[in-house]
Coordinates of C-alpha atoms and ligand atoms in Angstrom, one line a residue:
X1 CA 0.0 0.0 0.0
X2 CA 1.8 3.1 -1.0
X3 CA 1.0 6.3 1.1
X4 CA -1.3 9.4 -0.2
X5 CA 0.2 12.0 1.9
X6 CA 3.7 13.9 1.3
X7 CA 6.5 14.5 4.2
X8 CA 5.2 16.7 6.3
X9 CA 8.7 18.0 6.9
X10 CA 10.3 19.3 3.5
X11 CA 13.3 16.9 1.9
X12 CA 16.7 18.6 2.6
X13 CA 17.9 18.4 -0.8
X14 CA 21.7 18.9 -2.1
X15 CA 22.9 22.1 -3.4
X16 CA 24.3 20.2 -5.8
X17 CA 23.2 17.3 -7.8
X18 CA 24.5 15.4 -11.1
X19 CA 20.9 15.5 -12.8
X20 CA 18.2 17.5 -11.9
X21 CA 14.6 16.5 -12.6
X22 CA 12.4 19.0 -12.7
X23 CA 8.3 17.8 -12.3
X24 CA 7.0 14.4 -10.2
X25 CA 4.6 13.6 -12.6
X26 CA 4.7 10.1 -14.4
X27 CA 7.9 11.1 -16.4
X28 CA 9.8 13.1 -13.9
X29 CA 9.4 9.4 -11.4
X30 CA 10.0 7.7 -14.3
X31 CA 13.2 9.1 -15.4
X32 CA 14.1 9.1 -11.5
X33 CA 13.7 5.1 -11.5
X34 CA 16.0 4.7 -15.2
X35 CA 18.5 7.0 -13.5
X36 CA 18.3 4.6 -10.4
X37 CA 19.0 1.4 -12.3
X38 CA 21.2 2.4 -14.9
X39 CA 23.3 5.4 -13.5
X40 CA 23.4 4.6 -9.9
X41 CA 26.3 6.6 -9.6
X42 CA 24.8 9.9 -10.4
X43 CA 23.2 12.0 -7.7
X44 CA 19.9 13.8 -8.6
X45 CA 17.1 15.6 -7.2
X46 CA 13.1 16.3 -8.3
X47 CA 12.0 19.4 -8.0
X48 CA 7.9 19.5 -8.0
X49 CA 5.6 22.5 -7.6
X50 CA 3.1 20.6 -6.2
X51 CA 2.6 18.9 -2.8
X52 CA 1.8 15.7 -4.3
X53 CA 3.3 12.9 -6.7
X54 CA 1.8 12.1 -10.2
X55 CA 1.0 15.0 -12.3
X56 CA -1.8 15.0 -14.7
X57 CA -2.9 11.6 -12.3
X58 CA -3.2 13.6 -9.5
X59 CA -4.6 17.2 -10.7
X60 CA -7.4 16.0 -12.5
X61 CA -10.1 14.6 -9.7
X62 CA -13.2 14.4 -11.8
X63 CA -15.7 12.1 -12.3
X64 CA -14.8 8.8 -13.9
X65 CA -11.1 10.4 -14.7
X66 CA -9.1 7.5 -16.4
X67 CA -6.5 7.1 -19.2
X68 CA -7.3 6.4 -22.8
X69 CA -4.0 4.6 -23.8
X70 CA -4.0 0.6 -22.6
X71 CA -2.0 0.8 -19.2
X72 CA 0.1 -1.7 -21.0
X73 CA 1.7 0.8 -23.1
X74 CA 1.0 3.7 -20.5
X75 CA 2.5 1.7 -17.8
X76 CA 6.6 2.0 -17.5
X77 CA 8.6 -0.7 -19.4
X78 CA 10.5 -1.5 -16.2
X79 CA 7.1 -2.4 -14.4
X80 CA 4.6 -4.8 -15.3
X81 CA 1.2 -3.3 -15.0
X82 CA -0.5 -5.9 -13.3
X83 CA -4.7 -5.2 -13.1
X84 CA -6.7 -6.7 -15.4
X85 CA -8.6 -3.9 -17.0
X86 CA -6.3 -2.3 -19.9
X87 CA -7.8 1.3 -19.3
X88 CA -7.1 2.6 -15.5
X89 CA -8.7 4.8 -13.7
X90 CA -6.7 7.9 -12.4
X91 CA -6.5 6.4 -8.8
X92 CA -5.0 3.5 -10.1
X93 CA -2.6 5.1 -12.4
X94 CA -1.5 7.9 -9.2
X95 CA -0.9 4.5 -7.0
X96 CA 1.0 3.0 -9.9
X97 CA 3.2 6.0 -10.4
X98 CA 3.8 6.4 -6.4
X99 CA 4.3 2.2 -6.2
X100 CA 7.4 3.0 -8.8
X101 CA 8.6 5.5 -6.6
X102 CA 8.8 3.7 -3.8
X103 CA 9.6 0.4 -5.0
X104 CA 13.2 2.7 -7.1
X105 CA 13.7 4.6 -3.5
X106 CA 12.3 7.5 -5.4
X107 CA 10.5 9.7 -2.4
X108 CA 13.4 10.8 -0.5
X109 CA 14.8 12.9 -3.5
X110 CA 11.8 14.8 -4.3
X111 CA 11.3 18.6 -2.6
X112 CA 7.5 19.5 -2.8
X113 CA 6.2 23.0 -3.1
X114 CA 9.3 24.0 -5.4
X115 CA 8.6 25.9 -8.7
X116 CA 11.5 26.0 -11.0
X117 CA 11.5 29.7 -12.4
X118 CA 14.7 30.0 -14.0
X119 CA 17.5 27.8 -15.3
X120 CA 20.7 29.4 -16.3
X121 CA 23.6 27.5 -17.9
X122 CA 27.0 28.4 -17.7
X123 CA 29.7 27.2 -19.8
X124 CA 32.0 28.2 -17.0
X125 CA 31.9 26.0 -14.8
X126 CA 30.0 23.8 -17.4
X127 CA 26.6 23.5 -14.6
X128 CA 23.2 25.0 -14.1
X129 CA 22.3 26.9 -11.8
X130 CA 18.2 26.6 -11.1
X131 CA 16.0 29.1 -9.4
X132 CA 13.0 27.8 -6.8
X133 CA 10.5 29.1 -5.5
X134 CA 9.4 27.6 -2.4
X135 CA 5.4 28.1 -3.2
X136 CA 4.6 26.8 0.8
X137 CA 6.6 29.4 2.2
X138 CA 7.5 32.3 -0.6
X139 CA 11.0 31.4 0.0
X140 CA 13.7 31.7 -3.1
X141 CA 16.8 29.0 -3.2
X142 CA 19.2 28.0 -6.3
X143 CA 20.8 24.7 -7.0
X144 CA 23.3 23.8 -9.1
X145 CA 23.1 20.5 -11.6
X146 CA 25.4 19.2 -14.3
X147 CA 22.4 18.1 -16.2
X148 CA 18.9 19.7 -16.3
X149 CA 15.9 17.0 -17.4
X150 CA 12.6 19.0 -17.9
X151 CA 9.7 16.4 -17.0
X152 CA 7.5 19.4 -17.0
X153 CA 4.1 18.4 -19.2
X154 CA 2.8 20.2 -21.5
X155 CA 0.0 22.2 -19.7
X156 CA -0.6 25.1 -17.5
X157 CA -2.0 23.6 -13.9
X158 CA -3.2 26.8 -13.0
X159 CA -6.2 27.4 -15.1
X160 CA -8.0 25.0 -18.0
X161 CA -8.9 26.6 -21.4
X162 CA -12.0 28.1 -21.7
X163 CA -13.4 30.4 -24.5
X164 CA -15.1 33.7 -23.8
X165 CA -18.9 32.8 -23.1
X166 CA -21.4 35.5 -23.8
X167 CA -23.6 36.1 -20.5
X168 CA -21.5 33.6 -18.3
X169 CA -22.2 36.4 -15.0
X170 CA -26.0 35.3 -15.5
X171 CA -26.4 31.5 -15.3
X172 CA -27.7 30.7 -12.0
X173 CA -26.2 27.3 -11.9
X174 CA -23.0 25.8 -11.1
X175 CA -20.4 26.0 -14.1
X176 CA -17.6 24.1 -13.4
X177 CA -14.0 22.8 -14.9
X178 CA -12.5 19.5 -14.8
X179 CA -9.1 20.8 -14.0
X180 CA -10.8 22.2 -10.7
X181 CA -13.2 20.1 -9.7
X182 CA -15.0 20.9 -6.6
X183 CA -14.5 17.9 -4.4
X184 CA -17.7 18.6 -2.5
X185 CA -20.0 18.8 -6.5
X186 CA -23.4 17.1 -5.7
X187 CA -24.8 16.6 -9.2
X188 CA -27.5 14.1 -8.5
X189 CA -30.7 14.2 -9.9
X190 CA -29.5 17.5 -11.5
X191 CA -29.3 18.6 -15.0
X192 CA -25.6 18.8 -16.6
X193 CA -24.3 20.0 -19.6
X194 CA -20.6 19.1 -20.4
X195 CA -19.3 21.9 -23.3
X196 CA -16.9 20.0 -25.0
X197 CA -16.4 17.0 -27.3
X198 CA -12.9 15.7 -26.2
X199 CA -11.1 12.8 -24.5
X200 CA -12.1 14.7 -21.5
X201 CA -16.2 15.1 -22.5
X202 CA -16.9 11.8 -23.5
X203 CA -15.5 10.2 -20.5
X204 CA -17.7 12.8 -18.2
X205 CA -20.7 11.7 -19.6
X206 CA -21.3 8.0 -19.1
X207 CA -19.3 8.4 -15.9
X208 CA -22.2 11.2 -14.4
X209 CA -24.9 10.1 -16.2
X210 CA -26.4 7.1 -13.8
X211 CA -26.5 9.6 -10.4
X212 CA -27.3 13.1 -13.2
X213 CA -31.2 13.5 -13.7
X214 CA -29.5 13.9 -17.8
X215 CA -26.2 14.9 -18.9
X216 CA -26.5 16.5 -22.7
X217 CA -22.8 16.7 -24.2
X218 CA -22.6 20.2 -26.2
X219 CA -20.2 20.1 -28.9
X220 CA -19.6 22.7 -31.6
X221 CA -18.5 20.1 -33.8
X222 CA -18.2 16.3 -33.7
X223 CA -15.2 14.0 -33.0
X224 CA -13.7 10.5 -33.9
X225 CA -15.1 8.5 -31.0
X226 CA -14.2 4.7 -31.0
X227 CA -14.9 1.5 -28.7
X228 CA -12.4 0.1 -27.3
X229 CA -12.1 -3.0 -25.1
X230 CA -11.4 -2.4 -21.6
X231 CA -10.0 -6.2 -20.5
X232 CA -7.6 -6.7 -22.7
X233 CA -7.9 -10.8 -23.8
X234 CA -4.8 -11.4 -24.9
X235 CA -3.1 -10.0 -22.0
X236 CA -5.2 -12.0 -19.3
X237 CA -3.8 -15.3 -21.6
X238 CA -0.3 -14.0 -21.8
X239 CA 0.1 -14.0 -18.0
X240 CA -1.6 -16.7 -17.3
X241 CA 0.9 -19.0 -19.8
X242 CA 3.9 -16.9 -20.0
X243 CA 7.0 -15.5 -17.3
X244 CA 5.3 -11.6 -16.4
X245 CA 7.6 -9.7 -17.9
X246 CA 7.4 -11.3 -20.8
X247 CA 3.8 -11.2 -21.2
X248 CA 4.0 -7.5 -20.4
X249 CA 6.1 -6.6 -23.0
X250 CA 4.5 -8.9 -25.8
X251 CA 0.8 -7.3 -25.3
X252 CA 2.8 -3.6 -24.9
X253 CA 4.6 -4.4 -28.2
X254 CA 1.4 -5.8 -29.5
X255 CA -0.6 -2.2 -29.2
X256 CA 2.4 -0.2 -30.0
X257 CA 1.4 -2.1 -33.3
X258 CA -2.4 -1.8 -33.0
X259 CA -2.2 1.7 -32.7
X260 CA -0.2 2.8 -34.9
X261 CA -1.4 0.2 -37.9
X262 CA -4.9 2.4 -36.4
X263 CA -2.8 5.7 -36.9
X264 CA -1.6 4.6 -40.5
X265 CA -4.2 3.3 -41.8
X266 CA -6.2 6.9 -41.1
X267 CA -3.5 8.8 -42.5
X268 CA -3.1 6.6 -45.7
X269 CA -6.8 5.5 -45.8
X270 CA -8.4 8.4 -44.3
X271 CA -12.1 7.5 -46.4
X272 CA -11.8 3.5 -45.4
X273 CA -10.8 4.6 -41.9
X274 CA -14.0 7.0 -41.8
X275 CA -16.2 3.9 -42.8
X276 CA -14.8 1.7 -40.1
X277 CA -15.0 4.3 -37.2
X278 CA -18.9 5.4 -38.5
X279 CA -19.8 1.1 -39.0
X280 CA -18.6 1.1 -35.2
X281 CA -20.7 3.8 -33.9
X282 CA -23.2 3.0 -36.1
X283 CA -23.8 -0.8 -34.2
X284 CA -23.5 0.5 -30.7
X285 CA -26.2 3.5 -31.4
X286 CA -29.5 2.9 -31.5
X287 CA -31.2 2.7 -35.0
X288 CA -32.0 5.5 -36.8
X289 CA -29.5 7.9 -34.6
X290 CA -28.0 10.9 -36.6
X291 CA -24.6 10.0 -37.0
X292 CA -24.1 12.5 -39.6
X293 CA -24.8 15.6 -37.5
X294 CA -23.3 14.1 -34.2
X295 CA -20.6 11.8 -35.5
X296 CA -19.0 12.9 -38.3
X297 CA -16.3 14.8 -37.9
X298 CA -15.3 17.5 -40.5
X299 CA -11.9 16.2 -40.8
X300 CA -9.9 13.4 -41.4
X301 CA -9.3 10.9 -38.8
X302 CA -6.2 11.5 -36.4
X303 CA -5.9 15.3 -37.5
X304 CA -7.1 15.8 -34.4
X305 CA -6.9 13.1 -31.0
X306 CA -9.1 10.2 -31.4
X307 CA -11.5 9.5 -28.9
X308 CA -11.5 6.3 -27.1
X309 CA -14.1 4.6 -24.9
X310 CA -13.9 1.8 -22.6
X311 CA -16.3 -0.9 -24.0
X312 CA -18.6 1.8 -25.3
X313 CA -19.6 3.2 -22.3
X314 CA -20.6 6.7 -24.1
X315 CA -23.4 5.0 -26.6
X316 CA -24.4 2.7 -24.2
X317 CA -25.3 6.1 -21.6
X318 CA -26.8 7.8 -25.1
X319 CA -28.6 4.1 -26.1
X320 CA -30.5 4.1 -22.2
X321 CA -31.5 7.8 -22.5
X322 CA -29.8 8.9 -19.3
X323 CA -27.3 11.2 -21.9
X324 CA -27.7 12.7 -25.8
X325 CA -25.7 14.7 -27.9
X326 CA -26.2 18.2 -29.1
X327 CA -24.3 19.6 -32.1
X328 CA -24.2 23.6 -32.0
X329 CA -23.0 26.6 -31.5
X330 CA -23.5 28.7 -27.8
X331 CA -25.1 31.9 -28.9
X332 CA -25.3 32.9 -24.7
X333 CA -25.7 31.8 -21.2
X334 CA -28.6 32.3 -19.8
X335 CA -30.1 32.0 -16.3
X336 CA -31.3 28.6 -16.4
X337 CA -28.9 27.1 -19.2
X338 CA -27.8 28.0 -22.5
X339 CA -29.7 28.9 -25.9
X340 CA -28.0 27.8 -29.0
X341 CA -27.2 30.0 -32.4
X342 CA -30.3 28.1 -33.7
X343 CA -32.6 29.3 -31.0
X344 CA -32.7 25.9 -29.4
X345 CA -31.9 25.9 -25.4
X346 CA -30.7 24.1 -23.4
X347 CA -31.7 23.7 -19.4
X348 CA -28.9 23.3 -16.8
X349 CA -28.2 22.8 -13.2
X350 CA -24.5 22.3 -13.9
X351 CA -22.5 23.3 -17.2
X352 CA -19.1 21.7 -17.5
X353 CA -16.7 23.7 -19.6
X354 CA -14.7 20.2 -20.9
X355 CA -12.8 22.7 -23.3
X356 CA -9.6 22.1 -23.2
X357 CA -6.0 23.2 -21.5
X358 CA -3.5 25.8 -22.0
X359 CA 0.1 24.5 -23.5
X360 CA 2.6 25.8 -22.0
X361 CA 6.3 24.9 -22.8
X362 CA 9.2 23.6 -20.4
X363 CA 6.9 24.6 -17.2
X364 CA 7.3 28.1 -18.0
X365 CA 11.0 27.6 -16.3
X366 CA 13.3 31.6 -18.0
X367 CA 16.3 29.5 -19.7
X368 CA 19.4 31.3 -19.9
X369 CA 22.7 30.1 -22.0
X370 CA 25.7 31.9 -20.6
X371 CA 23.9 35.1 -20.2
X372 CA 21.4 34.8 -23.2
X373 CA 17.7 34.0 -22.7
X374 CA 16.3 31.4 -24.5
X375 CA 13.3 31.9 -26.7
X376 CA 12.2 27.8 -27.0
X377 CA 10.1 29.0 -30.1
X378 CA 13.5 29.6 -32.1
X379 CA 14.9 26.2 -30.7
X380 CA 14.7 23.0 -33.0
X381 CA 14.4 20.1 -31.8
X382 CA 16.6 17.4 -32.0
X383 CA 15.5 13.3 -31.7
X384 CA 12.5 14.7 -29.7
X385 CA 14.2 15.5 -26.8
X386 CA 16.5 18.6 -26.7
X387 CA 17.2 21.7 -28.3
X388 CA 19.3 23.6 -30.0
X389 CA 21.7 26.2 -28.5
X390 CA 20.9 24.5 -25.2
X391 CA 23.5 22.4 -23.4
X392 CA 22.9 19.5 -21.4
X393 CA 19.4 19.5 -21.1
X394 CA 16.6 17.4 -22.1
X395 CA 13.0 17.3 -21.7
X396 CA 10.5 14.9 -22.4
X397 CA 7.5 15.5 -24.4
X398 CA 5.3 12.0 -25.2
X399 CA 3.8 11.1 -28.5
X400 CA 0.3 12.9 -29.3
X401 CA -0.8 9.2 -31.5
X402 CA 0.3 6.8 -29.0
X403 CA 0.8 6.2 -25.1
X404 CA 2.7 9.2 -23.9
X405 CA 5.0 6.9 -21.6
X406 CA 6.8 5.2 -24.7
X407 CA 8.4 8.1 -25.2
X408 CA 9.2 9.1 -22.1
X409 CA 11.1 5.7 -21.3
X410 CA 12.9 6.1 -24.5
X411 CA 13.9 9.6 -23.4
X412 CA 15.2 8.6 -20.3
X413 CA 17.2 6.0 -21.5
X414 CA 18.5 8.0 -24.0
X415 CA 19.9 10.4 -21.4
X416 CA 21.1 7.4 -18.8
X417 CA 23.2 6.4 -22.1
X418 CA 24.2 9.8 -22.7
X419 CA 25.8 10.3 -19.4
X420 CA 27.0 7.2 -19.2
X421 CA 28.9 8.1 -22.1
X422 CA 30.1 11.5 -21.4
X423 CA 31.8 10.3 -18.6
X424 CA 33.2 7.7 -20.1
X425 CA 34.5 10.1 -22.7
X426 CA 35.4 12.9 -20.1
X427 CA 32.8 15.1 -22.1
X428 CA 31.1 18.2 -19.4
X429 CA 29.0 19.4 -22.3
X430 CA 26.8 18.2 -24.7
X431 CA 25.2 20.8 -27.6
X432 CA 22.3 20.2 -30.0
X433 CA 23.1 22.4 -32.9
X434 CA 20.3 24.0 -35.1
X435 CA 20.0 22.2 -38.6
X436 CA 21.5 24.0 -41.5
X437 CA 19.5 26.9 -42.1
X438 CA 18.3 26.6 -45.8
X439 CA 16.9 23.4 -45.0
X440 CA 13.1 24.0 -43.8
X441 CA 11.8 23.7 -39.9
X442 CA 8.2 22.7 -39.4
X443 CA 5.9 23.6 -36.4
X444 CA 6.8 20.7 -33.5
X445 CA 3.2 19.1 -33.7
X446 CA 1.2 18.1 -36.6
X447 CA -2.2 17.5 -35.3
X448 CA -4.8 19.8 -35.7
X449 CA -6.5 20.1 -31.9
X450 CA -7.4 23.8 -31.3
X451 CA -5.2 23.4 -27.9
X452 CA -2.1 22.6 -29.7
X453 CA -2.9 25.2 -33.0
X454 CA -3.5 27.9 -29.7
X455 CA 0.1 27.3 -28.7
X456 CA 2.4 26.7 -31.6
X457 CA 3.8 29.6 -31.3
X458 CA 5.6 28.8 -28.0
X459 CA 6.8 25.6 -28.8
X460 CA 10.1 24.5 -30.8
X461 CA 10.3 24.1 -34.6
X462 CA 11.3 20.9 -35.8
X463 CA 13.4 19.7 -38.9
X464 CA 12.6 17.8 -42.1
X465 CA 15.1 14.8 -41.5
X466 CA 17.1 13.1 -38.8
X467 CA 18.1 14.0 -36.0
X468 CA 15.9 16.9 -35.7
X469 CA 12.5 15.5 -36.5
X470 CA 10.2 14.8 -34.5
X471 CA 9.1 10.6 -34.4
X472 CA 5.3 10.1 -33.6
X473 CA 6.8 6.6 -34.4
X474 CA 7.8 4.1 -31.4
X475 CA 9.7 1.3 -33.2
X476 CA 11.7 4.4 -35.2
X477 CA 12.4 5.7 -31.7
X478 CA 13.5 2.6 -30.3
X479 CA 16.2 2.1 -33.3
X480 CA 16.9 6.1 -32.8
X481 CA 16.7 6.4 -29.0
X482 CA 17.9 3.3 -27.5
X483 CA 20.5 1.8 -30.1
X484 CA 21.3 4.8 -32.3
X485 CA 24.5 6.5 -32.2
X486 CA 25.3 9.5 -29.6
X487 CA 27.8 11.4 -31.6
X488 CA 26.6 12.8 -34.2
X489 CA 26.3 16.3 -37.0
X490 CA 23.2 17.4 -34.9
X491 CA 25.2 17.6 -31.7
X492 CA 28.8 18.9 -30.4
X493 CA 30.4 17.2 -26.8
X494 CA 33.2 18.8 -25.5
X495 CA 35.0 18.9 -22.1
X496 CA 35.6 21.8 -19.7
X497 CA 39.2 22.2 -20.7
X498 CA 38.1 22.6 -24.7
X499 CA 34.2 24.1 -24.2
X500 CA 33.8 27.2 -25.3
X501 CA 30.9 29.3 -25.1
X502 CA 28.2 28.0 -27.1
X503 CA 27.6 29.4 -30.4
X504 CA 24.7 29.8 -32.9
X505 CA 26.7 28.1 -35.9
X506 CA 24.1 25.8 -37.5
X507 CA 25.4 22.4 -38.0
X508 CA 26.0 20.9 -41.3
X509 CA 23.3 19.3 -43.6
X510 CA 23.5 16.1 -42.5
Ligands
FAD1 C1 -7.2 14.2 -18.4 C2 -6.0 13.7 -19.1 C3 -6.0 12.4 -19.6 C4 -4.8 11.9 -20.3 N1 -4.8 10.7 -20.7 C5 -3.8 10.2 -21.4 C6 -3.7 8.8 -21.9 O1 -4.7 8.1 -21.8 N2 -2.6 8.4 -22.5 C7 -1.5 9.2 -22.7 O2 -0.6 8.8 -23.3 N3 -1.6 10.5 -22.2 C8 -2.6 11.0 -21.6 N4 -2.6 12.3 -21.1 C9 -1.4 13.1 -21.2 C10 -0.7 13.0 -19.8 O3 -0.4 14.3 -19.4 C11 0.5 12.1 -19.9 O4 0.0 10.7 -20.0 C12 1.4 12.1 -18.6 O5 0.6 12.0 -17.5 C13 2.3 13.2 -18.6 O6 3.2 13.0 -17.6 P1 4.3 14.1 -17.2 O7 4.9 13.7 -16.0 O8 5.2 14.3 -18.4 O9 3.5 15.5 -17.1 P2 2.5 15.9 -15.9 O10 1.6 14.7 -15.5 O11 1.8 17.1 -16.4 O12 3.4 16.2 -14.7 C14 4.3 17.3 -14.8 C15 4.7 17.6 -13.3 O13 5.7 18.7 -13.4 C16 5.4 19.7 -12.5 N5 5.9 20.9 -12.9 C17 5.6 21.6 -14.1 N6 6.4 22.7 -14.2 C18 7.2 22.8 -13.1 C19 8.1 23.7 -12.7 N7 8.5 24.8 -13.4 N8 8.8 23.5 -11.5 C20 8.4 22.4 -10.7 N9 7.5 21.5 -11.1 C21 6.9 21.7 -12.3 C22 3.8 19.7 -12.4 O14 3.4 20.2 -11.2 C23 3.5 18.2 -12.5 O15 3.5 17.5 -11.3 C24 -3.7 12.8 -20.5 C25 -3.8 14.1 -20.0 C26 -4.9 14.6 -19.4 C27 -4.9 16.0 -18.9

């Protein structure tokens, strides 16, 4: 049983440490645990803002909160998820994350209630040197680190996304977001409208609508919405005939495959793809439903997230009654609901704005490179991981088409070996350099999401060919992360005695 509560005394942490992790979420503990078993050596820290361990699994508190990835491919690679239903919810998924700390000796290293605010990197003496703020006590402190790993996210805690509302000030109900949700929210019997047709929507309405008198979901526009199985067969066989860990990794491998056969056949097949996903919907709906106003999406399958869920659990609530679908646009709040652009309205005790999050880059952390602030939006990539013009630093961003924990793993392996290597070699620095300038950069993310078209802006470009593209491709990353080569054009390693400053030379064309 792995305790809910943090130390009520803060950790005493080093003023110095080899590798800083900065974020407790399931990366920054999961980097933690691959620096534990394959750098034992190293000393390191986490740094969270928060009082708590687990991220995203811990923030997000409402109703029926659970992961859309299979846990096998969301679960580490170093630790066997072991319950028998494939999607978790986020309990399960926050003890999971805390088990791995525990089980690595991960707790001790981790100071709570400490915002990084600014990293700034100095080639002389070749370390960091990382601003906190205590956010318990107000309090300001700077350590030092050889190695800065941003484990950060890739959304603002503070506040959810939502769009201006005409006449918000008037509705005399409750309107509530699931990034906040009130612990204390009594919905029974009541009226609830979630605004909102994402991941985050279509699991709030089969999960409120048994105790909700009705829960309509309001979208502007539909979304790719497939069932998906929740107990995963072939993983309850693979256990019961095979070592664990070897049944763990064949069904992980198994829907790194599924998923991305899923992901290529929409972006190769995109009209075949569309027939599958409406035959789908189509058998679990009752007949006669308007699929084509409610689900049929205006665009092509994975331009935007897919939507998946567990077992069908969103048209079996719309099949019983106890939730519909609306397709329109809000024209206003009003005091008892909403009225629609059509004139239609809609009666609520409770609106939920499901609308989305605010990216935000790098946890907002002011980077500095021997005395020159970093703007990340003029940074390229490079494997994924790190950027250009910024030494010895990685962060880890998961894939947007599949289990954002691949990644991560990879990333963190990547950087054990990199280390690992460094010393070895004597190297203090390690440099991405930015591709050759006549070749072209694209934007870092190519889905279509109005979250991640909101925030391009802030995020680093990325190059047309290796090493500074960005894979949405897990067996690619294995081959680049995990086995490919350290040294090469896209990066420079040099030790104290020969690094100089950093410069903005591009690197060649590889
Ligand atoms: C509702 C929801 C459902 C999701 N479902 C899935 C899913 O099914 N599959 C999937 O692959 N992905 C899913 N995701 C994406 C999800 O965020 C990732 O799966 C994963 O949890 C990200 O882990 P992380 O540790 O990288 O980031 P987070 O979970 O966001 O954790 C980051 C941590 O860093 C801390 N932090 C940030 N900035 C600073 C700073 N400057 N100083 C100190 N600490 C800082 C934060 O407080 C936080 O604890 C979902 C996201 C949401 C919001």
């Amino acid at each position: 049983m792995v305790s809910e509560s943090t130390p009520s005394q803060p950790v005493a942490l080093p003023r110095h440490v080899d590798v800083l992790i900065v974020g407790a979420g399931l990366s920054g503990i999961g980097a933690a645990c691959h620096l534990r078993r394959h750098c034992p050596e190293r000393t390191f820290a986490i740094v969270e803002s928060r009082g708590a361990i687990g991220g995203t699994w811990d923030l997000f508190r409402y109703p029926g909160v659970r992961s859309d990835s299979d846990m096998f491919t969301l679960g580490y690679s170093f630790k066997p998820w072991r319950e028998a239903q494939a999607i978790a919810d986020g309990g399960a998924i926050r003890s999971y994350i805390r088990e791995a700390a525990q089980e690595h000796g991960v707790g001790e290293r981790i100071r709570f209630h400490s915002r990084v605010r600014a990293a700034e990197w100095s080639s002389e003496p070749a370390r960091w040197t990382v601003e906190i703020e205590h956010t318990d006590s107000g309090e300001r402190s700077t350590m030092t680190c050889n190695f800065l790993f941003g484990c950060t996210g890739y959304y603002r805690y503070e506040q959810g996304y939502t769009p201006r509302f005409e006449g918000v000030e008037r509705f005399g109900g409750e309107i509530v977001h699931p990034q906040h949700w009130p612990e204390d929210l009594d919905y029974s019997g009541k009226r609830v409208v979630v605004i909102g047709s994402g991941a985050t929507a279509v699991t709030l309405v089969p999960a409120m609508a048994p105790q909700a008198a009705h829960v309509t979901m309001l979208q502007r526009s539909p979304s790719y919405v497939l069932a998906v199985p929740n107990r995963d067969p072939v993983a309850v066989l693979a256990r019961r005939v095979l070592p664990e860990r070897i049944a763990y990794s064949l069904v992980r491998w198994k829907n790194v495959m599924l998923a991305m056969g899923l992901f290529k056949l929409s972006r190769r097949a995109p009209d075949l793809m569309k027939r599958l996903l409406r035959r789908s919907a189509e058998r679990r709906l009752p007949a006669g439903y308007d699929l084509d106003t409610h689900f049929k999406p205006r665009y092509s399958p994975w331009d935007q997230r897919m939507c998946f869920v567990p077992d069908g659990d969103m048209f079996e609530a719309i099949s019983e009654g106890s939730a519909s679908v609306v397709t329109g646009e809000i024209d206003t709040f009003t005091e008892t609901g909403l009225r629609l652009s059509d004139g239609n309205e809609l009666t609520a005790d409770v609106i939920v704005t499901a609308t989305g999050l605010n990216l935000m880059a790098l946890g907002d952390i002011d980077v500095t490179v021997d005395g020159r602030p970093v703007d990340l939006a003029e940074t390229v990539g490079y494997k994924g991981m790190m950027l250009s013009g910024v030494p010895n630093m990685a962060l880890t961003l998961g894939y947007t088409n599949a289990s954002w924990t691949l990644k991560a793993d990879l990333v963190s392996e990547y950087v054990c070996r990199l280390l690992t290597h460094m010393a070895e070699r004597g190297y203090e620095r390690c440099m991405p350099l930015a591709p050759d300038p006549s070749l072209p950069t694209e934007p870092f993310l190519d889905l279509k999401s109005g979250y991640v078209q909101r925030s391009l802006h802030l995020l680093p470009r990325q190059g047309a060919i290796a090493p500074w593209r960005l894979n949405q491709n897990y067996p690619l990353d294995v081959r680049l992360l995990r086995r490919g080569a350290l040294e090469d054009a896209g990066i420079e390693f040099s030790s104290r005695a020969t690094a100089a400053p950093p410069s903005s030379e591009p690197a060649l064309a590889a």
